[in-house]
Coordinates of C-alpha atoms in Angstrom, one line a residue:
X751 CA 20.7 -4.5 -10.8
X752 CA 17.2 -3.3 -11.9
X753 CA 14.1 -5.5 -11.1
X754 CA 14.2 -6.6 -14.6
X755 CA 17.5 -8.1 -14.2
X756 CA 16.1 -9.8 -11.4
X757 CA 13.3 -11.9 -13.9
X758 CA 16.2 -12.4 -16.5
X759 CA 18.5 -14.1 -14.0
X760 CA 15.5 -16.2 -12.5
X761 CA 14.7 -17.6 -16.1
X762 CA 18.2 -19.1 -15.7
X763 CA 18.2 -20.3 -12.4
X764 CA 14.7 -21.3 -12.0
X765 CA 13.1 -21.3 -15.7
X766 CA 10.5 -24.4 -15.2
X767 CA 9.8 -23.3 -11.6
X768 CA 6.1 -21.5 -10.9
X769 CA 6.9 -17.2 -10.5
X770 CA 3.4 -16.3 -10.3
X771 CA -0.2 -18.1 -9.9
X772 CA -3.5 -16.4 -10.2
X773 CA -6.5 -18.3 -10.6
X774 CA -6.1 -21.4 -13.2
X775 CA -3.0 -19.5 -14.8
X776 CA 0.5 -20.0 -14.4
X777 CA 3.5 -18.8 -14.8
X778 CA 7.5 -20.2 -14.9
X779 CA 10.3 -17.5 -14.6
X780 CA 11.2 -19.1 -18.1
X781 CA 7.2 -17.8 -19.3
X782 CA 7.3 -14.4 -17.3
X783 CA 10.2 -13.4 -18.6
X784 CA 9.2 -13.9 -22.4
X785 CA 6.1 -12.2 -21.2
X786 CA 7.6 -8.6 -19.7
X787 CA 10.0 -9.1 -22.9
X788 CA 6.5 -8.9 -24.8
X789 CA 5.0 -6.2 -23.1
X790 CA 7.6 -4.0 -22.8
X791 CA 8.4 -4.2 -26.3
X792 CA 4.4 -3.0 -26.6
X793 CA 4.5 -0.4 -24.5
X794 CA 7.3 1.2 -26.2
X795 CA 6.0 0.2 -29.8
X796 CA 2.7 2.6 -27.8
X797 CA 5.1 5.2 -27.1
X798 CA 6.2 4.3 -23.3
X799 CA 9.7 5.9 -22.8
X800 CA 11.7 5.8 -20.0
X801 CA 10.1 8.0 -17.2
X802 CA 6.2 7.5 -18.6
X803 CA 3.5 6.4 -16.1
X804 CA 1.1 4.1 -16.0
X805 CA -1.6 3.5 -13.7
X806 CA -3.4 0.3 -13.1
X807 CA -7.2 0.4 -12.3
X808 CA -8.6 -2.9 -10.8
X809 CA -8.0 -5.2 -8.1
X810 CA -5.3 -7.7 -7.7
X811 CA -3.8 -9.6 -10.4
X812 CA -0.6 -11.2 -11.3
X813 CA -0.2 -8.6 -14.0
X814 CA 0.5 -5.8 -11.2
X815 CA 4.1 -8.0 -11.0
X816 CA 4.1 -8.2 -14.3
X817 CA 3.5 -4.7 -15.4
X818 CA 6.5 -3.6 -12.8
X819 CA 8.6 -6.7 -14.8
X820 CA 7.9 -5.0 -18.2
X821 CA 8.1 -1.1 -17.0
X822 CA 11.6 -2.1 -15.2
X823 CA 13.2 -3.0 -18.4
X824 CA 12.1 0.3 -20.5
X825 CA 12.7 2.4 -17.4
X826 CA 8.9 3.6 -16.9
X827 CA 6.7 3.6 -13.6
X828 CA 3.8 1.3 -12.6
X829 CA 0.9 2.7 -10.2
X830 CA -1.4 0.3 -8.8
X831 CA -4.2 2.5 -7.7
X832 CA -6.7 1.8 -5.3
X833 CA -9.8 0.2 -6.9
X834 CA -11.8 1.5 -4.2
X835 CA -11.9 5.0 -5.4
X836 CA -14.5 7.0 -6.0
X837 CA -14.3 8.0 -9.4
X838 CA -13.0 11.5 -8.3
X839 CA -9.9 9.9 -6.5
X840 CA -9.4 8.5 -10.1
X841 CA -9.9 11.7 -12.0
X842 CA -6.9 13.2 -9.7
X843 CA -4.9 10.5 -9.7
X844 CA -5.3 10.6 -13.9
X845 CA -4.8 14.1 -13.9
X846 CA -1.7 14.2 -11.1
X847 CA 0.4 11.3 -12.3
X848 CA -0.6 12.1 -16.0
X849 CA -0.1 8.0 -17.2
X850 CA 0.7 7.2 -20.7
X851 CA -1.3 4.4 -20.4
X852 CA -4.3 3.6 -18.2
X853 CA -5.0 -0.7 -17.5
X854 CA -8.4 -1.0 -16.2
X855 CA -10.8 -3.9 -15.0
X856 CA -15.0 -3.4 -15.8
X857 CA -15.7 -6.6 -13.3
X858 CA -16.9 -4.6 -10.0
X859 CA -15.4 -0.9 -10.8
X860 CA -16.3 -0.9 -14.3
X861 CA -18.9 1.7 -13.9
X862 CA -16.5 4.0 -11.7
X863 CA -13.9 3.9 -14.0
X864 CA -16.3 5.0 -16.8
X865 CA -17.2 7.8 -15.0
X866 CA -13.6 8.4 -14.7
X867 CA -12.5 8.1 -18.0
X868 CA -15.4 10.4 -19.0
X869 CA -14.0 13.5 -17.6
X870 CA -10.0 12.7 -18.7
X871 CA -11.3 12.3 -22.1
X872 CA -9.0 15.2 -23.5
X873 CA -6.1 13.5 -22.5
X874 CA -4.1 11.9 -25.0
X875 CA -3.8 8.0 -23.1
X876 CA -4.0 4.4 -24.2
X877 CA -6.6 2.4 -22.2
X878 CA -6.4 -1.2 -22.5
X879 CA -9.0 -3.3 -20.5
X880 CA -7.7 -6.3 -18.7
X881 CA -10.4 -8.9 -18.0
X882 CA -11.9 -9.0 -20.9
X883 CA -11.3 -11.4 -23.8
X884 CA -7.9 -12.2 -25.3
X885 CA -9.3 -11.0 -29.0
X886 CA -10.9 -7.4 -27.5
X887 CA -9.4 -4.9 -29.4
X888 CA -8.6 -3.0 -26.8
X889 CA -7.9 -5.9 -24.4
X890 CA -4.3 -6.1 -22.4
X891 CA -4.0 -9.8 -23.9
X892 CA -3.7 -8.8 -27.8
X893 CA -2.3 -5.8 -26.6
X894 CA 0.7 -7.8 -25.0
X895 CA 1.2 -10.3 -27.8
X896 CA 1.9 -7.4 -30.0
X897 CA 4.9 -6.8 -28.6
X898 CA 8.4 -8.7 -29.3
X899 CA 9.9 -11.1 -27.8
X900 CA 13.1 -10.1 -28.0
X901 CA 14.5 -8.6 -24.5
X902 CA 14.7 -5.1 -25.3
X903 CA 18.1 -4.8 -23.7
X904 CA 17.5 -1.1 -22.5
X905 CA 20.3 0.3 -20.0
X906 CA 17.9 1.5 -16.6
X907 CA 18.9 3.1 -13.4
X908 CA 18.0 1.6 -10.4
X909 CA 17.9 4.8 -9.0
X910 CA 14.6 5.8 -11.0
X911 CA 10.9 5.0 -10.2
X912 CA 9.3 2.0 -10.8
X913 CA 6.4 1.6 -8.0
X914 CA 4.3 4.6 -7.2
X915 CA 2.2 4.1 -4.2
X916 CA -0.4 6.8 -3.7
X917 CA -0.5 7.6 0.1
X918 CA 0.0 10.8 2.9
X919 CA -3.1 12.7 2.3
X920 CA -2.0 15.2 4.9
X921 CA -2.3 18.2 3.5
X922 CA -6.1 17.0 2.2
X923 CA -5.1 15.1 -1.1
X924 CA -2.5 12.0 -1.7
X925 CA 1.2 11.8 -2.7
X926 CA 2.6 9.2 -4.9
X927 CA 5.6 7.8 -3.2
X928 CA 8.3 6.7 -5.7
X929 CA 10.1 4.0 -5.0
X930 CA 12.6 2.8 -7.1
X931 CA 14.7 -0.5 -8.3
X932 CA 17.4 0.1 -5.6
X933 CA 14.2 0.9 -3.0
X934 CA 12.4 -2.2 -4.0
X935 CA 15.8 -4.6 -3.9
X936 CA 16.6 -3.4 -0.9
X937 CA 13.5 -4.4 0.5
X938 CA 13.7 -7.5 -0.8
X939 CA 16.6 -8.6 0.3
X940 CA 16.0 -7.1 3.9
X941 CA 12.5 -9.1 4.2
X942 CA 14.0 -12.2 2.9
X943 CA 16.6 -12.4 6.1
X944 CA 13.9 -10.7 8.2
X945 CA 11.3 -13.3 7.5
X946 CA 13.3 -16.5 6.5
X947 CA 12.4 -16.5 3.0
X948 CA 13.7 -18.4 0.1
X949 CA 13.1 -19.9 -3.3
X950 CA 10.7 -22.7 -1.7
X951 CA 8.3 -20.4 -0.2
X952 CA 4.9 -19.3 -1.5
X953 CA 2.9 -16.3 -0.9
X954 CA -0.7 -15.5 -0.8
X955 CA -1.6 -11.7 -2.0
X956 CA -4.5 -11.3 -0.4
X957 CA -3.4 -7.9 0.8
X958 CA -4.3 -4.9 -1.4
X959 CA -1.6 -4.4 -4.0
X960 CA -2.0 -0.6 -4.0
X961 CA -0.2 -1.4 -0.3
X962 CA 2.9 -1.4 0.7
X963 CA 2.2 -3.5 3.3
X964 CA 1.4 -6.5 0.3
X965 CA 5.3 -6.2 -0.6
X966 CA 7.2 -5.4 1.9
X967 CA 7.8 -8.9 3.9
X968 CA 6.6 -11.0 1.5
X969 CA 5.3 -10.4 -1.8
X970 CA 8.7 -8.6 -3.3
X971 CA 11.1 -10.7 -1.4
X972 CA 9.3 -14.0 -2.3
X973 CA 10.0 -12.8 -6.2
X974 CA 13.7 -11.7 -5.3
X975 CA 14.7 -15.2 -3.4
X976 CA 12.6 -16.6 -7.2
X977 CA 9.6 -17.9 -5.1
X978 CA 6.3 -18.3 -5.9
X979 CA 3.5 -15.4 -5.5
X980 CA 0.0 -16.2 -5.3
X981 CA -2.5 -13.8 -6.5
X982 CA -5.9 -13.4 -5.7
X983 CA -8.2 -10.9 -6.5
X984 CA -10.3 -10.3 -3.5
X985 CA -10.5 -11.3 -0.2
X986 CA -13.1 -14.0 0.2
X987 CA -12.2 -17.1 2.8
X988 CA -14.2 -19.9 0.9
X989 CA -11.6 -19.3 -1.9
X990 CA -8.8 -18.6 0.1
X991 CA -9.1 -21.8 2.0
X992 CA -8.4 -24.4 -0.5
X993 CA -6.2 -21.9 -2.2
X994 CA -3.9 -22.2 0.8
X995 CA -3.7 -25.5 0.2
X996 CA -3.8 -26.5 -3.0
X997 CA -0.5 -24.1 -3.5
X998 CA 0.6 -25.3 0.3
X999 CA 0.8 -21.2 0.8
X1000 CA 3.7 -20.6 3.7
X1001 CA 2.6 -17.1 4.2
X1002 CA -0.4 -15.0 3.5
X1003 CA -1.4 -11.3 4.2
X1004 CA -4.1 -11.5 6.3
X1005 CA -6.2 -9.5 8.7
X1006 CA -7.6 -11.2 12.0
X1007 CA -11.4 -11.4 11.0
X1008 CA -10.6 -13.3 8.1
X1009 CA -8.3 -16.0 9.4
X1010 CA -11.1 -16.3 12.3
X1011 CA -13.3 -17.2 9.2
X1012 CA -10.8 -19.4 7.4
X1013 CA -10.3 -21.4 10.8
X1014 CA -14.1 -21.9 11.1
X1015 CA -13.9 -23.0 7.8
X1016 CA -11.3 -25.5 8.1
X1017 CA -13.1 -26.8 11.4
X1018 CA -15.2 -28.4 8.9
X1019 CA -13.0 -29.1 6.3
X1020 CA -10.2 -30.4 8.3
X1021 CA -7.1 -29.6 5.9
X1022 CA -3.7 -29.9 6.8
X1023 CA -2.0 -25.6 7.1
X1024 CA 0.8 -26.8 8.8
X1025 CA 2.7 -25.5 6.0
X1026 CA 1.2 -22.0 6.5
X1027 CA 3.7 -19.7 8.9
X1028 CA 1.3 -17.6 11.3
X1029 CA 3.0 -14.3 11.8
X1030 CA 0.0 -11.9 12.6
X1031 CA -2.1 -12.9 15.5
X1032 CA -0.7 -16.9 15.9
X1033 CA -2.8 -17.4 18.5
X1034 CA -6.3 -17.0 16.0
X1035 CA -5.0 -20.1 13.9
X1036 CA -6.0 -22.4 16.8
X1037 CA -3.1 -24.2 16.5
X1038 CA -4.1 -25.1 12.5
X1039 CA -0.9 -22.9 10.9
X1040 CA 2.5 -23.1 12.4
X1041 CA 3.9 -20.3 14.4
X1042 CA 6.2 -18.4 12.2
X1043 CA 9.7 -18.4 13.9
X1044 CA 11.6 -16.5 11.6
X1045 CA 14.0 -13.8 12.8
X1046 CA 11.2 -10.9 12.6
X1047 CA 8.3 -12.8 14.0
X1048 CA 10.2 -14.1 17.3
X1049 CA 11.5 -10.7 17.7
X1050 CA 7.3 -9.7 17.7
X1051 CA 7.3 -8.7 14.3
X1052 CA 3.7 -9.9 14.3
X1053 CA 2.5 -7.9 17.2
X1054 CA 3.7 -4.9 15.0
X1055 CA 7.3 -4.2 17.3
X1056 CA 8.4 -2.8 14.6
X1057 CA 8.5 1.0 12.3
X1058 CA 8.1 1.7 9.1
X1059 CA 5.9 3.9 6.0
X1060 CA 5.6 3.4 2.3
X1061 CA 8.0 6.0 2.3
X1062 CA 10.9 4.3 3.4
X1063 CA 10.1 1.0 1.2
X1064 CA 8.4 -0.6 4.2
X1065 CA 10.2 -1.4 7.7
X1066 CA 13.1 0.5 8.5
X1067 CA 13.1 -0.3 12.2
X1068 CA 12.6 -3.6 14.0
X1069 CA 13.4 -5.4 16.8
X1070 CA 14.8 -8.7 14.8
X1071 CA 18.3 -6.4 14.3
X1072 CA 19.9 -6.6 17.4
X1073 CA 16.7 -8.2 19.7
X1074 CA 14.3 -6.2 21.9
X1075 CA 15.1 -3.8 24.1
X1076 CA 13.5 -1.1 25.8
X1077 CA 11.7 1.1 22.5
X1078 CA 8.5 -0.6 21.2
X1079 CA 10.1 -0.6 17.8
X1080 CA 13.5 -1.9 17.7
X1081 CA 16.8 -0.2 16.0
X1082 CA 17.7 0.2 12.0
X1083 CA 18.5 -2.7 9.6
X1084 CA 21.6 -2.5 7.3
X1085 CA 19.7 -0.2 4.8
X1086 CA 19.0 2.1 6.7
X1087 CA 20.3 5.3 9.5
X1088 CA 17.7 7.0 12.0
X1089 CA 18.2 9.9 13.6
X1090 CA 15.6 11.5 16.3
X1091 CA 15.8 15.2 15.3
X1092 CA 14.5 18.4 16.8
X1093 CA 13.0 21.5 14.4
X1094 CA 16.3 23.0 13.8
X1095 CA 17.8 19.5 12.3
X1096 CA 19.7 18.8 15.6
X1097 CA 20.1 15.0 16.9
X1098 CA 17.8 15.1 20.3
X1099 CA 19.5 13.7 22.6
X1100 CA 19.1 10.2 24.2
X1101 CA 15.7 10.0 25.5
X1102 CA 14.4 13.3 24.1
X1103 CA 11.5 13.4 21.9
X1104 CA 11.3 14.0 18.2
X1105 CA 11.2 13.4 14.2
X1106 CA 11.9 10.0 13.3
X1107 CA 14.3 11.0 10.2
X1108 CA 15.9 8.6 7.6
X1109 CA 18.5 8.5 5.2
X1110 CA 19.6 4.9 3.2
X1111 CA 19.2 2.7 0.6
X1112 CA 15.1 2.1 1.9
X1113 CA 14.3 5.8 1.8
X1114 CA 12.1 6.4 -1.7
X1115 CA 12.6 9.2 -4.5
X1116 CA 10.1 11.7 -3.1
X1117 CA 6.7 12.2 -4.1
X1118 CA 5.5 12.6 -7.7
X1119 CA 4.9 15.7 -9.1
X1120 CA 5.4 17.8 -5.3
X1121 CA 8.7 19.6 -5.2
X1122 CA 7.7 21.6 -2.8
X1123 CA 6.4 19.1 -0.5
X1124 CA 9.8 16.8 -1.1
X1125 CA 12.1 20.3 -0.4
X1126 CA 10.4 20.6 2.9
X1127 CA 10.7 16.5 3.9
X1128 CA 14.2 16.1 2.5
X1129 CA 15.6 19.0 4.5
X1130 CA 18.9 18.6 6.2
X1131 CA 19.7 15.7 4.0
X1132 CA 17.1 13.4 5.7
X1133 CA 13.7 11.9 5.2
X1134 CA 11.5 13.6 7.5
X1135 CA 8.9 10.9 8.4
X1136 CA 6.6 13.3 10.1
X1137 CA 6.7 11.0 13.3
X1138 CA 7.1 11.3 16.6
X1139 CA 10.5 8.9 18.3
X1140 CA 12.5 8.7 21.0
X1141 CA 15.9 6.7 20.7
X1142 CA 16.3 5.2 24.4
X1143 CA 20.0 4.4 26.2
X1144 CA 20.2 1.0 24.9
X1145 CA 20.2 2.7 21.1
X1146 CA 16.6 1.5 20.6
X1147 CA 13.7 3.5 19.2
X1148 CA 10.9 4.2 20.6
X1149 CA 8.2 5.0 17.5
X1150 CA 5.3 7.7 20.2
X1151 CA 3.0 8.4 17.4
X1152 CA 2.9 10.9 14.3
X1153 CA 3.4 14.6 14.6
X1154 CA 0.0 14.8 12.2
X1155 CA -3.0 13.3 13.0
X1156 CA -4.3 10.0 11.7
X1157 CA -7.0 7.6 11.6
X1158 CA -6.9 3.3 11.3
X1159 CA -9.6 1.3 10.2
X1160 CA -7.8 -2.1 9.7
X1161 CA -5.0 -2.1 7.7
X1162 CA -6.3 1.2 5.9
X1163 CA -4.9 5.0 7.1
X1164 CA -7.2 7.9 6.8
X1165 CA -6.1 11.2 7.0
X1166 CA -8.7 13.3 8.8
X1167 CA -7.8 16.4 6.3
X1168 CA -8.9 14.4 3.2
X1169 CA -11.8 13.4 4.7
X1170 CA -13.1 17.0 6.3
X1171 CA -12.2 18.6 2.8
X1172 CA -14.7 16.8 1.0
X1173 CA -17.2 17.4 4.1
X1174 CA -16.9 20.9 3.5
X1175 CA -17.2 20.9 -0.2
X1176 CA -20.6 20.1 0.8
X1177 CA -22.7 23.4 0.1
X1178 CA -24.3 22.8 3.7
X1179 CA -21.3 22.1 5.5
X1180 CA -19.4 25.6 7.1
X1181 CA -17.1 23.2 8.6
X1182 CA -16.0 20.2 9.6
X1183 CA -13.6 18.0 12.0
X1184 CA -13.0 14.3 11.9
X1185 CA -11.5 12.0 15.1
X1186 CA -11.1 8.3 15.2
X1187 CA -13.4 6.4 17.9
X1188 CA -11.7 3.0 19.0
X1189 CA -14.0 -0.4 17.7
X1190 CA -12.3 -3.5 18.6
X1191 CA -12.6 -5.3 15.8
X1192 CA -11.1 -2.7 13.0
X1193 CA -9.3 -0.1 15.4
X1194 CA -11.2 2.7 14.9
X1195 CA -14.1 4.3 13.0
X1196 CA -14.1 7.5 11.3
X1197 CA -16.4 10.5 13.2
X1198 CA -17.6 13.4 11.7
X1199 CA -18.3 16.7 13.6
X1200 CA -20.2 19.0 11.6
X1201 CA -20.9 22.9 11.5
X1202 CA -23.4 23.8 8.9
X1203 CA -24.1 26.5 7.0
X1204 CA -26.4 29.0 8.6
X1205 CA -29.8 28.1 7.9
X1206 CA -28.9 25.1 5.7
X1207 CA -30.0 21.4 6.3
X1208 CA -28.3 18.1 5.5
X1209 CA -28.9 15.0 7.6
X1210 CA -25.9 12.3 8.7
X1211 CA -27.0 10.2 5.8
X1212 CA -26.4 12.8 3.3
X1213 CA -23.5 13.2 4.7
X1214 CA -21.8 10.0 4.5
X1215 CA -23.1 9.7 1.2
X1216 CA -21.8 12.6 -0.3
X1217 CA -18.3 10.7 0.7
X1218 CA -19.0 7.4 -0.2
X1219 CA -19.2 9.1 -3.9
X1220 CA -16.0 11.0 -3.5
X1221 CA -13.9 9.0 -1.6
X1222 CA -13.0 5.5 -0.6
X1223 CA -15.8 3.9 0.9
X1224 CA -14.1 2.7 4.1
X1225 CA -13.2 6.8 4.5
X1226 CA -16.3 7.8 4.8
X1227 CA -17.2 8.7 8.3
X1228 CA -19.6 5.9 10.0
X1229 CA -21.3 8.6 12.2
X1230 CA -21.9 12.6 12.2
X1231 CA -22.2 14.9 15.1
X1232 CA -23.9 18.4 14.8
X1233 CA -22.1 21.0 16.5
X1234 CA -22.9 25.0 16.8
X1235 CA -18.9 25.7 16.3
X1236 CA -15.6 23.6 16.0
X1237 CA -13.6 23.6 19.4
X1238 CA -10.6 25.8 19.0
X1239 CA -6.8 25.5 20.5
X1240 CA -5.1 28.8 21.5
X1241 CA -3.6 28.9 18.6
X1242 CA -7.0 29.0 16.6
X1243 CA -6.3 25.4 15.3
X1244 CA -9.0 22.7 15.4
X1245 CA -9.4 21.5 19.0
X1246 CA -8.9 17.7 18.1
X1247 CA -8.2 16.8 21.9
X1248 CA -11.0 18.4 22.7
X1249 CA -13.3 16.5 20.4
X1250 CA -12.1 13.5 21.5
X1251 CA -12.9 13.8 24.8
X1252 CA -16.5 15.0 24.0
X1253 CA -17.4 12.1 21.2
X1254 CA -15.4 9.3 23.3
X1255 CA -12.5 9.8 20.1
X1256 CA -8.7 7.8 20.9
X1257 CA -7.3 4.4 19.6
X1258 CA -5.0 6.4 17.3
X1259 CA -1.9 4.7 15.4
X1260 CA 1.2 5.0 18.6
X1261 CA -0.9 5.5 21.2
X1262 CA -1.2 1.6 22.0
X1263 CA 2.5 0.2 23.7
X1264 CA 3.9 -0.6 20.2
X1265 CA 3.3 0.4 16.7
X1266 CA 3.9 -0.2 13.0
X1267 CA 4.2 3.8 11.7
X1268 CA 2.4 4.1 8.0

């Protein structure tokens, strides 16, 4: 089965029943599938073959679902990319995954993507804005209606990309993990028994849809068991409140800080979210939301006993198969093998450190456009996840932390190397190292140490500025240390260790008695 078939089947089971909500619209299964059907036939009519990209350029919406509906049944890719680019992330990303067709929002970004679209201008690719009027000429809306509505009744292989998820910035710029309609289906099917899910549940994406985190429990099983997925375009608690209720919401992706805010809210308000399932932090509901109970939450799915990356379609290790034991992260589902394995591809043996590796239905296609990168990760036959295990004598695994370094500021990773390469692309910056310094509210924040050129002068502000205009906004480093030379290991590698114990750095993903990988 594709994740086409998937929308086809659920117009016959469940045509009047609601697929997607966002806002004042909605959709049936009967409505979204006539829709993809529509869009698909568009995007080909626009010359969108199988194996063509396109990217998607705004926040959340329910066309993000149904952009992967319509790209399943023609056999192209959908890449939700992060909004909260600078607009050169967005040049790359154009340039790297090289999309037929570009959907973009103005509302909030609308000047970045400009910018953006300024310097791709040579490149041959269809641009069709998405929250603008239905009659815009080059609106999605009249774009979509263009298109049949006749299923175009293509043959697709699961085993080709659908979702591309730009992450693993280790070597200084992203990947695009492909993951494809067996990948996604997998998942699906795997989060539904994980997290009790069926066709009467309801999901609010709050979470970014760029993130595999939005999808992996919730939002992509919800639409396999032919549930219902909320949509919302931002995080903001006044409008997440009596969105919860209004479409009685049994899960949601959200961080602590704002269900603190939505239960100050609702002090006031006094709404009944016993409906709601509490997975993350329980306890911050105040009682308000029921405690989720299913299989992955009582097995502390919530308090992140569990292991996983967008690389392997989300979790591939968790404590709900098979119940805790002594590693913090639990042991393989059916989709999935792990082996701990040393440098020359050897199983270490029990209670011996090393790679966590993967091979299974979960593990994704490899990263766009980086066959050398994908030679080197797929060696031996497995899916090198560039993590540090340990698989303990009751056949647990233990997930120790990753074998490169990386930052967390909420739900967000940062790879320092990103970060430090557009430090130095500073003209006044010789150098640069960044740790993570633990804050207790969002994990860590990103710290800058700084060489500078000789007889050069930049300030912290300028600084952080020149990366607030190059990269995400929440990578950007929050403070900046001048230092006469970088601290070097033996080896002549950046003394990270070091730095940390100078600048007060630690809090880092693993280090904490349980962890979620990336």
């Amino acid at each position: 089965m594709t994740f086409g078939d998937v929308i086809r089947e659920h117009r016959r089971s469940f045509a009047d029943s609601a697929a997607l909500v966002d806002g004042d619209l909605r959709l049936t299964w009967s409505e979204l599938d006539a829709r993809t059907n529509r869009l698909a036939n568009a995007l080909t009519s626009a010359g969108v073959n199988a194996g063509d990209r396109i990217l998607w350029l705004g926040q959340n919406s329910f066309r993000v679902y149904e952009l992967l509906g319509a790209a399943a049944k023609i056999g192209a890719m959908v890449c939700p990319g992060y909004w909260r680019w600078a607009a050169p992330e967005m040049v790359f990303a154009i340039e790297d995954f090289d999309p037929k067709v570009v959907i973009w929002q103005q509302e909030e970004i609308g000047e970045t993507v400009a910018k953006a679209r300024a310097e791709t201008a040579d490149r041959k690719t269809l641009w069709l804005r998405h929250d603008g009027a239905e009659a815009d000429e080059d609106g999605y809306e009249r774009f979509l209606a263009s298109g049949s509505g006749d299923d175009p009744e293509r043959e697709v292989d699961p085993d080709t990309a659908l979702l591309v998820i730009y992450t693993a910035a280790i070597s200084g710029r992203q990947c695009g993990s492909m993951l494809s309609h067996r990948n996604l289906l997998t998942m699906g099917a795997n989060g539904a028994w994980l997290g009790d899910i069926g066709q009467e549940s309801a999901f609010l994406n709050a979470g970014p849809m760029f993130h595999i985190g939005n999808y992996q429990l919730y939002g992509i099983p919800v639409f396999v068991q032919g549930g219902k997925n909320v949509v919302v375009r931002r995080v903001d608690p006044e409008q997440l409140l009596p969105l919860l209720v209004r479409e009685r919401c049994t899960h949601a992706y959200l961080m602590p800080p704002t269900i603190v805010r939505i239960v100050e809210l609702n002090r006031e308000a006094g709404h009944d979210l016993s409906f709601l399932r509490a997975t993350i932090a329980p306890q911050l509901w105040d009682g308000m939301a029921t405690t989720d109970s299913s299989r992955f939450a009582r097995n502390g799915g919530g308090e992140g006993r569990a292991y996983g990356q967008t690389e392997v379609t989300g979790l591939a290790v968790t404590q709900a198969t098979g119940g805790a034991g002594i590693g913090n992260a639990g042991r393989p589902g059916p989709f999935a093998m792990v082996r701990i394995l040393n440098g020359e591809g050897k199983e270490c043996a029990v209670g011996e450190a090393g790679e966590i590796c993967v091979r299974g239905d979960l593990v994704h296609l490899g990263y766009w456009n980086r066959p050398e990168i994908n030679a080197e990760r797929f060696r031996f036959g497995w899916w090198h996840t560039t993590d540090l295990g340990r698989r303990e004598s009751d056949g647990t695994i233990s997930f120790l932390g990753t074998t490169t370094r990386m930052l967390k500021s909420a739900a967000e990773n940062i790879f320092p190397a990103e970060v430090e390469n557009c430090l130095e692309s500073h003209p006044a910056v010789r150098e640069a190292a960044v740790i993570g310094v633990p804050n207790e509210r969002w994990a860590q924040d990103v710290k800058a140490v700084v060489v500078l050129v000789q007889d050069a002068t930049a300030t912290a502000e300028e600084l952080i500025e020149h990366c607030r205009e190059r990269i995400a906004s929440y990578k950007k480093p929050k403070t900046v240390e001048f230092v006469d030379a970088i601290p070097r290991t033996g080896a002549g590698a950046k003394d990270y260790e070091a730095l940390d114990e100078r600048f007060g750095g630690g809090g880092y993903p693993g280090t904490e008695s349980l962890g979620a990988g990336r």
